[in-house]
XYZ file of C-alpha atoms in Angstrom:
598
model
C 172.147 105.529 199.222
C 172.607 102.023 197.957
C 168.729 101.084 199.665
C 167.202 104.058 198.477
C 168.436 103.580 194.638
C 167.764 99.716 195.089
C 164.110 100.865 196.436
C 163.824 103.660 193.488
C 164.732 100.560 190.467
C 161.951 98.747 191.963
C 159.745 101.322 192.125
C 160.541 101.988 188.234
C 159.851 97.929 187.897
C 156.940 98.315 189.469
C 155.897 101.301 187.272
C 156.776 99.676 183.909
C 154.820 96.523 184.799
C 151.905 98.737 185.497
C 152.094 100.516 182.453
C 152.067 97.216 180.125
C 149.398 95.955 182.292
C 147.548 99.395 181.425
C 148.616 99.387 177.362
C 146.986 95.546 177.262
C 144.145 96.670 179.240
C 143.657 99.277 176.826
C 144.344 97.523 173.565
C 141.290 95.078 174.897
C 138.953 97.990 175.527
C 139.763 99.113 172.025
C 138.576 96.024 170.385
C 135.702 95.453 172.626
C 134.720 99.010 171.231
C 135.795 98.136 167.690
C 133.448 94.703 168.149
C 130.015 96.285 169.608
C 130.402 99.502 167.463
C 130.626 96.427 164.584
C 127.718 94.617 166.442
C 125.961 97.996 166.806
C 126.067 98.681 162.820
C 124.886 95.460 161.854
C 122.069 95.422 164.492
C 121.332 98.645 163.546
C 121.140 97.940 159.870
C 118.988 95.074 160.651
C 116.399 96.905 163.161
C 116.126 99.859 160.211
C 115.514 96.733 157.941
C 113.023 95.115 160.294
C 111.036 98.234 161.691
C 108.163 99.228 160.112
C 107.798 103.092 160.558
C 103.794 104.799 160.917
C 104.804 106.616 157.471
C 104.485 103.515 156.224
C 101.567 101.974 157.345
C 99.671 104.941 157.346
C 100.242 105.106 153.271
C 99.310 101.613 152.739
C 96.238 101.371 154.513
C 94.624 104.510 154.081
C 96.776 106.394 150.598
C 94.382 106.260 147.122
C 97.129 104.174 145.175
C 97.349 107.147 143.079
C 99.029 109.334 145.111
C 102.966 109.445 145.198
C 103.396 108.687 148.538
C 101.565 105.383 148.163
C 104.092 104.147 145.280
C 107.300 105.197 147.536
C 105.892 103.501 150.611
C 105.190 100.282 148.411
C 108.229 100.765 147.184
C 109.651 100.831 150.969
C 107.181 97.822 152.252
C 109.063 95.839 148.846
C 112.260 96.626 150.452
C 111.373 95.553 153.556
C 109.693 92.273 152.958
C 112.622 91.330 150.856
C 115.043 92.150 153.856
C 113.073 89.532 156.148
C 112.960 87.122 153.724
C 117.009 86.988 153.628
C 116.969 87.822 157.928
C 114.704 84.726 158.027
C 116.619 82.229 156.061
C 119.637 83.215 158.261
C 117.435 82.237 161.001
C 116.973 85.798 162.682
C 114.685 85.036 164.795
C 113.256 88.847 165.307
C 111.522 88.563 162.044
C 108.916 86.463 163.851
C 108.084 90.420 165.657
C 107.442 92.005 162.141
C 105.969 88.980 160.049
C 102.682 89.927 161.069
C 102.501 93.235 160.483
C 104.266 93.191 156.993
C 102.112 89.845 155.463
C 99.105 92.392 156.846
C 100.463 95.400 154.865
C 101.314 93.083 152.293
C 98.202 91.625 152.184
C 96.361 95.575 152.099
C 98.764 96.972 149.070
C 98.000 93.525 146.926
C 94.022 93.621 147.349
C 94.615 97.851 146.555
C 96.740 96.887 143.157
C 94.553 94.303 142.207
C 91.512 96.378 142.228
C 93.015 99.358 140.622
C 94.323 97.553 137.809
C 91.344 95.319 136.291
C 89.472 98.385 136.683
C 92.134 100.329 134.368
C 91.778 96.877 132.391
C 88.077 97.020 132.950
C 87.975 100.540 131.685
C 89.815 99.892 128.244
C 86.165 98.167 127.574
C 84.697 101.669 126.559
C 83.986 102.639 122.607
C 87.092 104.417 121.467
C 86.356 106.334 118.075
C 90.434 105.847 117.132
C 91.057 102.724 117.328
C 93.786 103.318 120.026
C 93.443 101.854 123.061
C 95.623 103.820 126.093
C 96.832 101.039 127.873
C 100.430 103.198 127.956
C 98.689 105.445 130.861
C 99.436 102.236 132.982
C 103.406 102.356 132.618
C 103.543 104.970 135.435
C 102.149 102.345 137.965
C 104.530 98.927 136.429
C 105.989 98.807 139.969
C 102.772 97.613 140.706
C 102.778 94.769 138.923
C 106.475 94.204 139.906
C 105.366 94.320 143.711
C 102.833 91.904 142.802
C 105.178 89.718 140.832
C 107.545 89.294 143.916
C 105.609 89.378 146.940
C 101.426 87.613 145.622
C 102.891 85.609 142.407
C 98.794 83.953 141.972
C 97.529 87.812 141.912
C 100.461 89.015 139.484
C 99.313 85.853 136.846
C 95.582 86.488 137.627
C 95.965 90.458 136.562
C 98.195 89.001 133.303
C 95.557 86.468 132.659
C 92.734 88.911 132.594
C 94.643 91.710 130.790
C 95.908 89.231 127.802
C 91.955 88.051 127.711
C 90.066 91.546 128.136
C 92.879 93.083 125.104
C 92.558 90.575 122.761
C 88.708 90.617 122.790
C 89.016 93.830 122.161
C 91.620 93.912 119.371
C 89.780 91.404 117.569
C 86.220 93.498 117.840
C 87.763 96.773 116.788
C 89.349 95.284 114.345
C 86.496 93.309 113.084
C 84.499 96.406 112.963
C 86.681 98.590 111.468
C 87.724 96.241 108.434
C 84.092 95.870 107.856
C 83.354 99.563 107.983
C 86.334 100.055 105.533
C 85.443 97.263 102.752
C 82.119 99.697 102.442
C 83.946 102.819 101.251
C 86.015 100.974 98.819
C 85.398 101.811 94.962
C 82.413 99.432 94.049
C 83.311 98.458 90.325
C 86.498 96.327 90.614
C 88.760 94.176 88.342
C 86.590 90.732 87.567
C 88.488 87.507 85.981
C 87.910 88.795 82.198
C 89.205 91.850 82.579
C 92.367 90.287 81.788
C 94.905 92.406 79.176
C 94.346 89.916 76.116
C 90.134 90.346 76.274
C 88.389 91.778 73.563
C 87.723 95.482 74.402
C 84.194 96.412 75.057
C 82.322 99.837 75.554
C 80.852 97.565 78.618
C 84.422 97.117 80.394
C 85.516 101.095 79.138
C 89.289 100.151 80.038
C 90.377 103.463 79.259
C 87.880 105.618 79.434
C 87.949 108.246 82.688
C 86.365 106.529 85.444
C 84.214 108.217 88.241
C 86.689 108.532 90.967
C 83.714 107.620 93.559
C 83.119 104.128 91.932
C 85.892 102.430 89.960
C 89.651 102.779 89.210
C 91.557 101.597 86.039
C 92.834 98.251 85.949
C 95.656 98.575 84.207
C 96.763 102.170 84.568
C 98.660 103.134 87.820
C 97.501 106.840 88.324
C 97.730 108.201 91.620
C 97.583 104.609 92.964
C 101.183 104.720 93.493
C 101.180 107.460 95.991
C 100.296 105.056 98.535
C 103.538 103.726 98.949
C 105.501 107.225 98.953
C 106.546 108.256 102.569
C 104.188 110.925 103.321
C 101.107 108.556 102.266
C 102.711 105.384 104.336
C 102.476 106.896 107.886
C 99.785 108.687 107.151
C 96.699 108.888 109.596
C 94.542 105.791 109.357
C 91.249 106.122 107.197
C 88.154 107.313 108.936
C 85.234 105.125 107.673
C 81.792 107.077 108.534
C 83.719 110.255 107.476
C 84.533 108.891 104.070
C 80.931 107.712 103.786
C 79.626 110.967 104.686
C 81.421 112.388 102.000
C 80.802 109.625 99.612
C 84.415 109.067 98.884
C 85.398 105.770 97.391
C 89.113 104.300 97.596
C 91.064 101.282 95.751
C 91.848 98.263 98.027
C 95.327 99.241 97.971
C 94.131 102.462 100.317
C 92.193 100.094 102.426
C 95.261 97.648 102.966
C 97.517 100.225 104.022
C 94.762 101.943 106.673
C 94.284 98.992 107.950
C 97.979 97.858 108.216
C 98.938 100.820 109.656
C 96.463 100.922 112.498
C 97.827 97.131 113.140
C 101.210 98.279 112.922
C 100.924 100.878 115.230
C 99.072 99.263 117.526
C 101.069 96.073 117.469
C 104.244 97.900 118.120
C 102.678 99.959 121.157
C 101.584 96.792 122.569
C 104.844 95.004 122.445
C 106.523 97.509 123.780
C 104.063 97.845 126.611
C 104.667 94.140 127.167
C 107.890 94.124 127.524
C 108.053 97.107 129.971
C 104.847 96.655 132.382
C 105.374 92.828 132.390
C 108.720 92.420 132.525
C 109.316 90.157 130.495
C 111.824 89.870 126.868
C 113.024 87.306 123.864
C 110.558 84.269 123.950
C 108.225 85.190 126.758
C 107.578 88.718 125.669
C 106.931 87.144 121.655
C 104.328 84.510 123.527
C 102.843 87.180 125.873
C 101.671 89.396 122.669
C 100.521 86.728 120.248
C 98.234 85.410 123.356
C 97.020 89.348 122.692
C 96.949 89.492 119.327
C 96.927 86.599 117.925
C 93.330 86.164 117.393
C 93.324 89.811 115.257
C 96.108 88.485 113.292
C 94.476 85.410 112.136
C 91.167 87.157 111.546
C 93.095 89.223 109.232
C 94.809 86.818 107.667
C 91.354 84.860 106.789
C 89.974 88.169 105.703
C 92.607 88.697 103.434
C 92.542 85.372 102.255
C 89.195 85.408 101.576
C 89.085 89.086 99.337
C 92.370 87.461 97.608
C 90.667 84.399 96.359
C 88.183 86.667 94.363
C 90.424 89.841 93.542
C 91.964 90.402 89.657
C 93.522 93.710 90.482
C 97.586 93.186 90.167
C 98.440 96.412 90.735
C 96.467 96.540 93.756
C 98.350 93.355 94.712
C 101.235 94.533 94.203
C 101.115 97.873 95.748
C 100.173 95.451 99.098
C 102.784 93.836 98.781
C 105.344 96.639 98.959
C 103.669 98.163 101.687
C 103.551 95.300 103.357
C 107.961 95.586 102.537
C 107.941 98.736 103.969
C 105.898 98.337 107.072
C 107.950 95.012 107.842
C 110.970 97.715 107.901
C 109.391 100.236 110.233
C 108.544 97.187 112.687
C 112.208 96.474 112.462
C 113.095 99.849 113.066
C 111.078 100.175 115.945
C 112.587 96.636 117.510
C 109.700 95.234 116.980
C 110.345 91.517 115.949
C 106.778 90.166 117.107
C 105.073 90.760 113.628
C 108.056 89.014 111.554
C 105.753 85.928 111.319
C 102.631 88.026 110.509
C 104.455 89.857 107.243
C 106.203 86.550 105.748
C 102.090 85.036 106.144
C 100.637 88.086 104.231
C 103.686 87.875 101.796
C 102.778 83.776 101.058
C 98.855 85.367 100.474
C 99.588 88.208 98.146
C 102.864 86.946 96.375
C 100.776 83.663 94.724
C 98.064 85.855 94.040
C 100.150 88.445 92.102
C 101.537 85.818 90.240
C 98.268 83.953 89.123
C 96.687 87.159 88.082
C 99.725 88.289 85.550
C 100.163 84.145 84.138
C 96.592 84.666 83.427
C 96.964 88.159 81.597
C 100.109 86.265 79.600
C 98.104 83.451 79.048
C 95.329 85.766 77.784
C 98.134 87.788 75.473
C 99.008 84.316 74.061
C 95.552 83.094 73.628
C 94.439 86.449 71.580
C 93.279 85.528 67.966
C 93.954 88.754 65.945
C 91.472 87.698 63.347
C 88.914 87.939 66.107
C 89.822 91.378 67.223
C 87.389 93.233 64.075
C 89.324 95.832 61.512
C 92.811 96.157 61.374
C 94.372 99.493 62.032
C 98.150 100.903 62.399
C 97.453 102.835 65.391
C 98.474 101.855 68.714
C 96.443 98.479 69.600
C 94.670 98.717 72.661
C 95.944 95.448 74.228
C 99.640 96.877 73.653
C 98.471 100.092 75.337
C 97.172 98.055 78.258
C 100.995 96.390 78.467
C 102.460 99.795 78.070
C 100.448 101.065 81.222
C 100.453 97.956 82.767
C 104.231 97.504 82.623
C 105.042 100.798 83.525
C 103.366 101.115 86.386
C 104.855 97.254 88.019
C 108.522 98.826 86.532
C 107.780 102.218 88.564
C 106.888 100.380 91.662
C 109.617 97.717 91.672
C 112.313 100.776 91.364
C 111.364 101.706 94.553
C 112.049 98.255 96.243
C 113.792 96.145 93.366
C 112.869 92.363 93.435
C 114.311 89.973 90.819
C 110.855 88.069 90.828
C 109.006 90.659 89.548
C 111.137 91.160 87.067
C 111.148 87.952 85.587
C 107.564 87.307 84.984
C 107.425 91.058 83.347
C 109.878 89.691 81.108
C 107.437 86.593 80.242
C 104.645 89.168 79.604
C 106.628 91.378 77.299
C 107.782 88.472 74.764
C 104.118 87.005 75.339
C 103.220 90.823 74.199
C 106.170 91.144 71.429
C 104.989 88.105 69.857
C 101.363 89.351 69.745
C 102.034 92.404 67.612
C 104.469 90.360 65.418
C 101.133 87.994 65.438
C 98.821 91.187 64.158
C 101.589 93.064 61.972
C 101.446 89.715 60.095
C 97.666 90.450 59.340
C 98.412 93.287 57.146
C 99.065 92.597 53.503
C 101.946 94.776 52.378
C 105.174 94.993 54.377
C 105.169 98.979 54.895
C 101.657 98.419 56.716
C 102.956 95.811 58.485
C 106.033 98.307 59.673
C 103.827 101.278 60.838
C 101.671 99.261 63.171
C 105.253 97.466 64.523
C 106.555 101.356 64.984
C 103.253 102.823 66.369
C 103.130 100.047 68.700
C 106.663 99.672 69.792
C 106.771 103.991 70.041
C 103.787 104.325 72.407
C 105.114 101.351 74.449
C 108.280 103.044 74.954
C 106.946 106.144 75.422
C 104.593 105.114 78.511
C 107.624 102.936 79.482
C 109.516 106.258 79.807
C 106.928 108.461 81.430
C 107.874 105.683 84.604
C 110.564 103.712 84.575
C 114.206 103.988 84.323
C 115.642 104.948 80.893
C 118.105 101.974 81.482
C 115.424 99.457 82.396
C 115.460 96.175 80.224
C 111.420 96.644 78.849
C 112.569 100.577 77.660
C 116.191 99.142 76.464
C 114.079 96.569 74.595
C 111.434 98.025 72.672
C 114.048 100.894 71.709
C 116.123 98.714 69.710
C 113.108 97.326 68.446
C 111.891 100.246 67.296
C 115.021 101.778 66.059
C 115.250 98.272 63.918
C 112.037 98.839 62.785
C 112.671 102.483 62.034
C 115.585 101.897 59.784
C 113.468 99.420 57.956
C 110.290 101.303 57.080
C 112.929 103.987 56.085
C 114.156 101.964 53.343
C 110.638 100.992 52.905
C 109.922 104.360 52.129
C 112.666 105.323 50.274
C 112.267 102.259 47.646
C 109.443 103.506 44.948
C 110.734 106.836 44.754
C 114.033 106.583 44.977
C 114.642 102.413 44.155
C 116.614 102.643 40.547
C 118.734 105.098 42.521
C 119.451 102.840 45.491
C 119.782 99.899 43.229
C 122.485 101.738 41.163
C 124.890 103.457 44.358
C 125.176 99.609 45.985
C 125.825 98.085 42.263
C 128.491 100.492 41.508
C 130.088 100.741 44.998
C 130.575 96.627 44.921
C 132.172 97.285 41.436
C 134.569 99.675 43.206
C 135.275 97.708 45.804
C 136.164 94.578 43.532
C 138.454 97.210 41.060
C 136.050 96.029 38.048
C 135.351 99.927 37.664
C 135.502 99.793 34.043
C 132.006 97.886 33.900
C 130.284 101.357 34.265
C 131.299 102.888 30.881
C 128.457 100.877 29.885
C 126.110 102.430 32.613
C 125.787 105.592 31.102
C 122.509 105.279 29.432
C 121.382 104.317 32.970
C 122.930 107.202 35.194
C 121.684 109.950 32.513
C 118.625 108.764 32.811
C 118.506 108.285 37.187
C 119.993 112.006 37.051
C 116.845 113.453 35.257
C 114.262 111.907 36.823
C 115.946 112.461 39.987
C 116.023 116.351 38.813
C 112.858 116.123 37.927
C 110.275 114.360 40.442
C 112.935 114.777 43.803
C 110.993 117.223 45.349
C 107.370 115.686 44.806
C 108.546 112.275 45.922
C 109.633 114.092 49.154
C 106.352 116.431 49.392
C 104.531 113.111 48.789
C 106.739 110.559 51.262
C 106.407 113.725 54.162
C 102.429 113.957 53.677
C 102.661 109.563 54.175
C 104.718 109.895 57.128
C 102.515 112.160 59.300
C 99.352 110.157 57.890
C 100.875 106.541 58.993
C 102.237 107.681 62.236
C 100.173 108.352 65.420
C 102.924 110.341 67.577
C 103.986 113.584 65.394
C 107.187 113.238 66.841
C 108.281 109.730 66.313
C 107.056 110.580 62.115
C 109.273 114.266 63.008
C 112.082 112.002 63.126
C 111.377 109.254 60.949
C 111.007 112.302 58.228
C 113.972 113.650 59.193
C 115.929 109.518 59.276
C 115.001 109.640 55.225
C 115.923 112.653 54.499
C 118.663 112.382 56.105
C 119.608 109.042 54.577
C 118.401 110.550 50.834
C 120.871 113.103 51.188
C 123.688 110.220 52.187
C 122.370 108.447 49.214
C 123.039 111.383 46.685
C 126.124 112.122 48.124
C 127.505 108.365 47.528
C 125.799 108.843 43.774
C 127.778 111.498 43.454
C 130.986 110.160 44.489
C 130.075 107.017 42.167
C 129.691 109.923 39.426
C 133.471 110.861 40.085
C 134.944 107.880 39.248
C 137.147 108.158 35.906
C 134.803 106.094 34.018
C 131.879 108.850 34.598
C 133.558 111.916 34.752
C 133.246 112.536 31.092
C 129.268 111.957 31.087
C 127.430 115.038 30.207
C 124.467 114.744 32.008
C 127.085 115.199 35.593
C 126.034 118.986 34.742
C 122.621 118.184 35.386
C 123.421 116.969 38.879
C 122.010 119.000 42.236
C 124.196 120.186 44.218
C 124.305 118.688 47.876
C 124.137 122.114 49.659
C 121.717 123.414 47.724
C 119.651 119.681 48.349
C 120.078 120.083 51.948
C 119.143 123.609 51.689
C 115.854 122.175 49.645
C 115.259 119.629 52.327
C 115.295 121.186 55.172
C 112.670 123.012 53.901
C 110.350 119.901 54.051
C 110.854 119.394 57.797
C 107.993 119.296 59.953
C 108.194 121.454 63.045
C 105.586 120.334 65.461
């Protein structure tokens, strides 16, 4: 028993040394499977990289580059050249099997993309009647130029080279011709150098008279003019020369300016944006890449503008360029279009100078303006303070829309220039209350235009109303004085007595206020008859001589109302003409009766 269980523990030694020898056997056989299934991935990875499948070469050689499949194969021959780039600088040396057959593929798809797209270049050539050229249809196909870009770099520059030099030839003729087109259908009587607002007015120059839409604006009236810059007009579609021409309209440069800018605009931001996307490129390079397009349209521009600036008079034209030129500078930024930043400030330096020389001239001509050269004097409205009035207006309306402190400073040179100019004529007429109804006439219509436009809180309208209202109260005493003077004289007299407590001096007035009382009594209502008929005569707006009317009647019946407290005092009381005095509700009654209703 003792052999056999000695023979059965070896036995079980034998079996447990068989067993570990089987678990390490089998632990090695597990990572020899764990390693080649490892080797087997990776190999596998890099055959699939490193194969080129029929599917493949079959598209490249013999697909129109049109067609999908073309553009997914390129897209897999890409992939595939890239992966043996990286095998090959890891030194795998079965890239050497493949090299040939991708450089030929590679080779095929280059020589397909170059042709395709100088002829899509090629074919932007053609006349295109909207000024728009569709360079956009090429975005589908930018991995084109990307497969160029990393796999034929010399190709990828040439196809750059010749689109930057094919577009801007064309920019700059389209845009040549279409600016040249355009100056024809603009109105063909403009602003000259003398008609400046200080100028003698002619029948020749007919500053206000109603121009012929088809061949002149106003100079100094804003009109219409200033629809240009509302929203709807901005973005509206670009002019159409030959169908203007056809139809023999005529338009002020302002109209031209904004056509033009628009189609620039428009096309400028298209063609950044197309840059960017089908060249790849951003920041510097993509800013470089479209002024090597564009930059010879801009500059031809520029000179243009340059050129009709040097010779142009019309501010408000001017001006309305500039703030388009404000607002389309905001759309570019809107759009992320920072490209043009340089072109607006260069426009800006052109029209801002320009603006400015063309109002220190009409200031200049204001100050210059002899009113004993002007002919007859009148009390109406003078012509070269209409001409402000419009003038004004129509720079105030404008600026509202876009405020700038610069504009608002040389208007405030030409309104004292302009303030001291009817001071200048009023001082032409010999008696004082003439001199007072041309100041109110004048000062009245200028607010009034002022008011048709601008704010009611703007400084010219704040201005000219306290002007006027100065004025006003002045002519109102004006008026007052030969009718009513001995009573005027009397009320301030006695009320300064009052004041001081020497009271007792008017027991000796009563000669005086018996005698103010009658004639009051007797010649009130004729002096007011008379004073309403003067009014209306003197005063070119019915409403402004409404309520001058109604200013000294109003201050007549203050004035008998003081007399009559004057009348009250102790001193008086006892006087018997007091029972001769109206009463002041049955004056007002009387007065009111003597306003104009208009």
């Amino acid at each position: 028993m003792e052999q056999m269980l000695g023979a059965f523990q070896s036995d079980l030694s034998s079996i447990s040394s068989e067993i570990r020898t089987l678990q390490e056997q089998s632990g090695a056989m597990n990572i020899r499977l764990r390693n080649r299934q490892a080797v087997r991935g990776k190999l596998g990875e890099l055959v699939d990289g490193l194969v080129v499948p029929t599917a493949l070469v079959t598209a490249i050689l013999e697909a129109p580059v049109t067609e999908p499949r073309f553009l997914e194969q390129l897209q897999e021959l890409d992939a595939k050249a890239a992966a043996v780039r990286e095998q090959e600088a890891r030194g795998t040396a079965a890239c050497a099997d493949v090299r040939g057959v991708l450089d030929r593929l590679r080779v095929k798809a280059v020589t397909k993309i170059r042709e395709f797209i100088l002829q899509k270049i090629y074919s932007f050539r053609k006349p295109m009647t909207n000024y728009q050229i569709p360079q956009t249809a090429l975005l589908k196909y930018r991995f084109f130029y990307q497969f160029l870009l990393g796999n034929e770099r010399a190709t990828a520059k040439e196809i750059r080279d010749e689109y930057v030099e094919t577009l801007s030839k064309i920019y700059l003729s389209y845009y040549r011709s279409y600016l040249g087109r355009l100056m024809k259908v603009q109105y063909e009587e403009v602003a000259e150098k003398d008609d400046l607002m200080g100028v003698e007015d002619t029948a020749k120059k007919g500053f206000f008279s109603k121009p012929s839409l088809r061949s002149r604006n106003t100079i100094f009236t804003l009109g219409t003019r200033g629809s240009v810059i509302s929203p709807t007009e901005l973005e509206a579609p670009i002019l159409v020369p030959h169908t203007a021409q056809r139809g023999e309209q005529r338009y002020p440069f302002e109209a031209l300016f904004r056509s033009q800018h628009y189609a620039l605009l428009d096309n400028s931001c298209r063609e950044y944006l197309f840059i960017c996307e089908f060249f790849v490129v951003s920041g510097t390079a993509a800013h470089d890449l479209f002024h090597a397009v564009m930059g010879r349209t801009l500059s031809m521009t520029l000179k243009h503008l340059e050129s009709y600036l040097a010779d142009c008079y019309d501010a408000i034209a001017v001006f309305l360029c500039i703030h388009i030129v404000l607002r389309f500078r905001n759309i570019a930024t809107k759009r992320d279009v920072p490209a043009l930043d340089r072109y607006w400030e260069q426009v800006l330096a052109l029209l801002w100078p320009r603006f400015e020389l063309i109002l220190e001239m009409n200031v200049q001509s204001v100050r210059s303006t002899d009113p004993q050269r002007l002919g007859g004097l009148d009390t109406r409205p003078h012509y070269i303070t209409r001409r402000y009035a419009e003038f004004s207006s129509a720079l105030v309306s404008i600026n509202q829309t876009f405020p700038n402190e610069r504009t608002m400073q040389l208007l405030g040179q030409l309104q004292v220039e302009v303030e001291n100019f009817v001071l200048r004529v009023a001082a032409e007429f010999s008696s004082r209350k003439e001199q007072l109804v041309f100041l109110i006439n004048n000062y009245d219509m200028m607010l009034g235009v002022l008011m048709e436009r601008a704010a009611d809180d703007s400084k010219e309208v704040e201005g000219f109303q306290q002007l006027l209202n100065a004025r006003t109260q002045e002519f109102i005493e004006e008026l007052l004085s030969p009718p009513f003077g001995g009573l005027v004289a009397f009320v301030k007299e006695a009320e300064a007595l009052i004041e001081r407590g020497q009271a007792e001096r008017l027991r000796g007035e009563e000669a005086r206020v018996t005698q103010l009382i009658r004639g009051f009594g007797s010649s009130w209502k004729s002096s007011v008859e008379s004073l309403s008929q003067d009014v209306m005569r003197s005063f070119t707006n019915f409403r402004n001589g409404t309520s001058i009317i109604q200013g000294a009647l109003t201050q007549l019946i203050q004035l008998y109302h003081r007399f009559h407290r004057v009348l009250s005092q102790p001193q008086l009381r006892a006087l018997p003409a007091r029972a001769e005095l109206i009463n002041i509700h049955h004056l007002m009654v009387e007065l009111k009766k003597h306003k104009p209703n208009f």
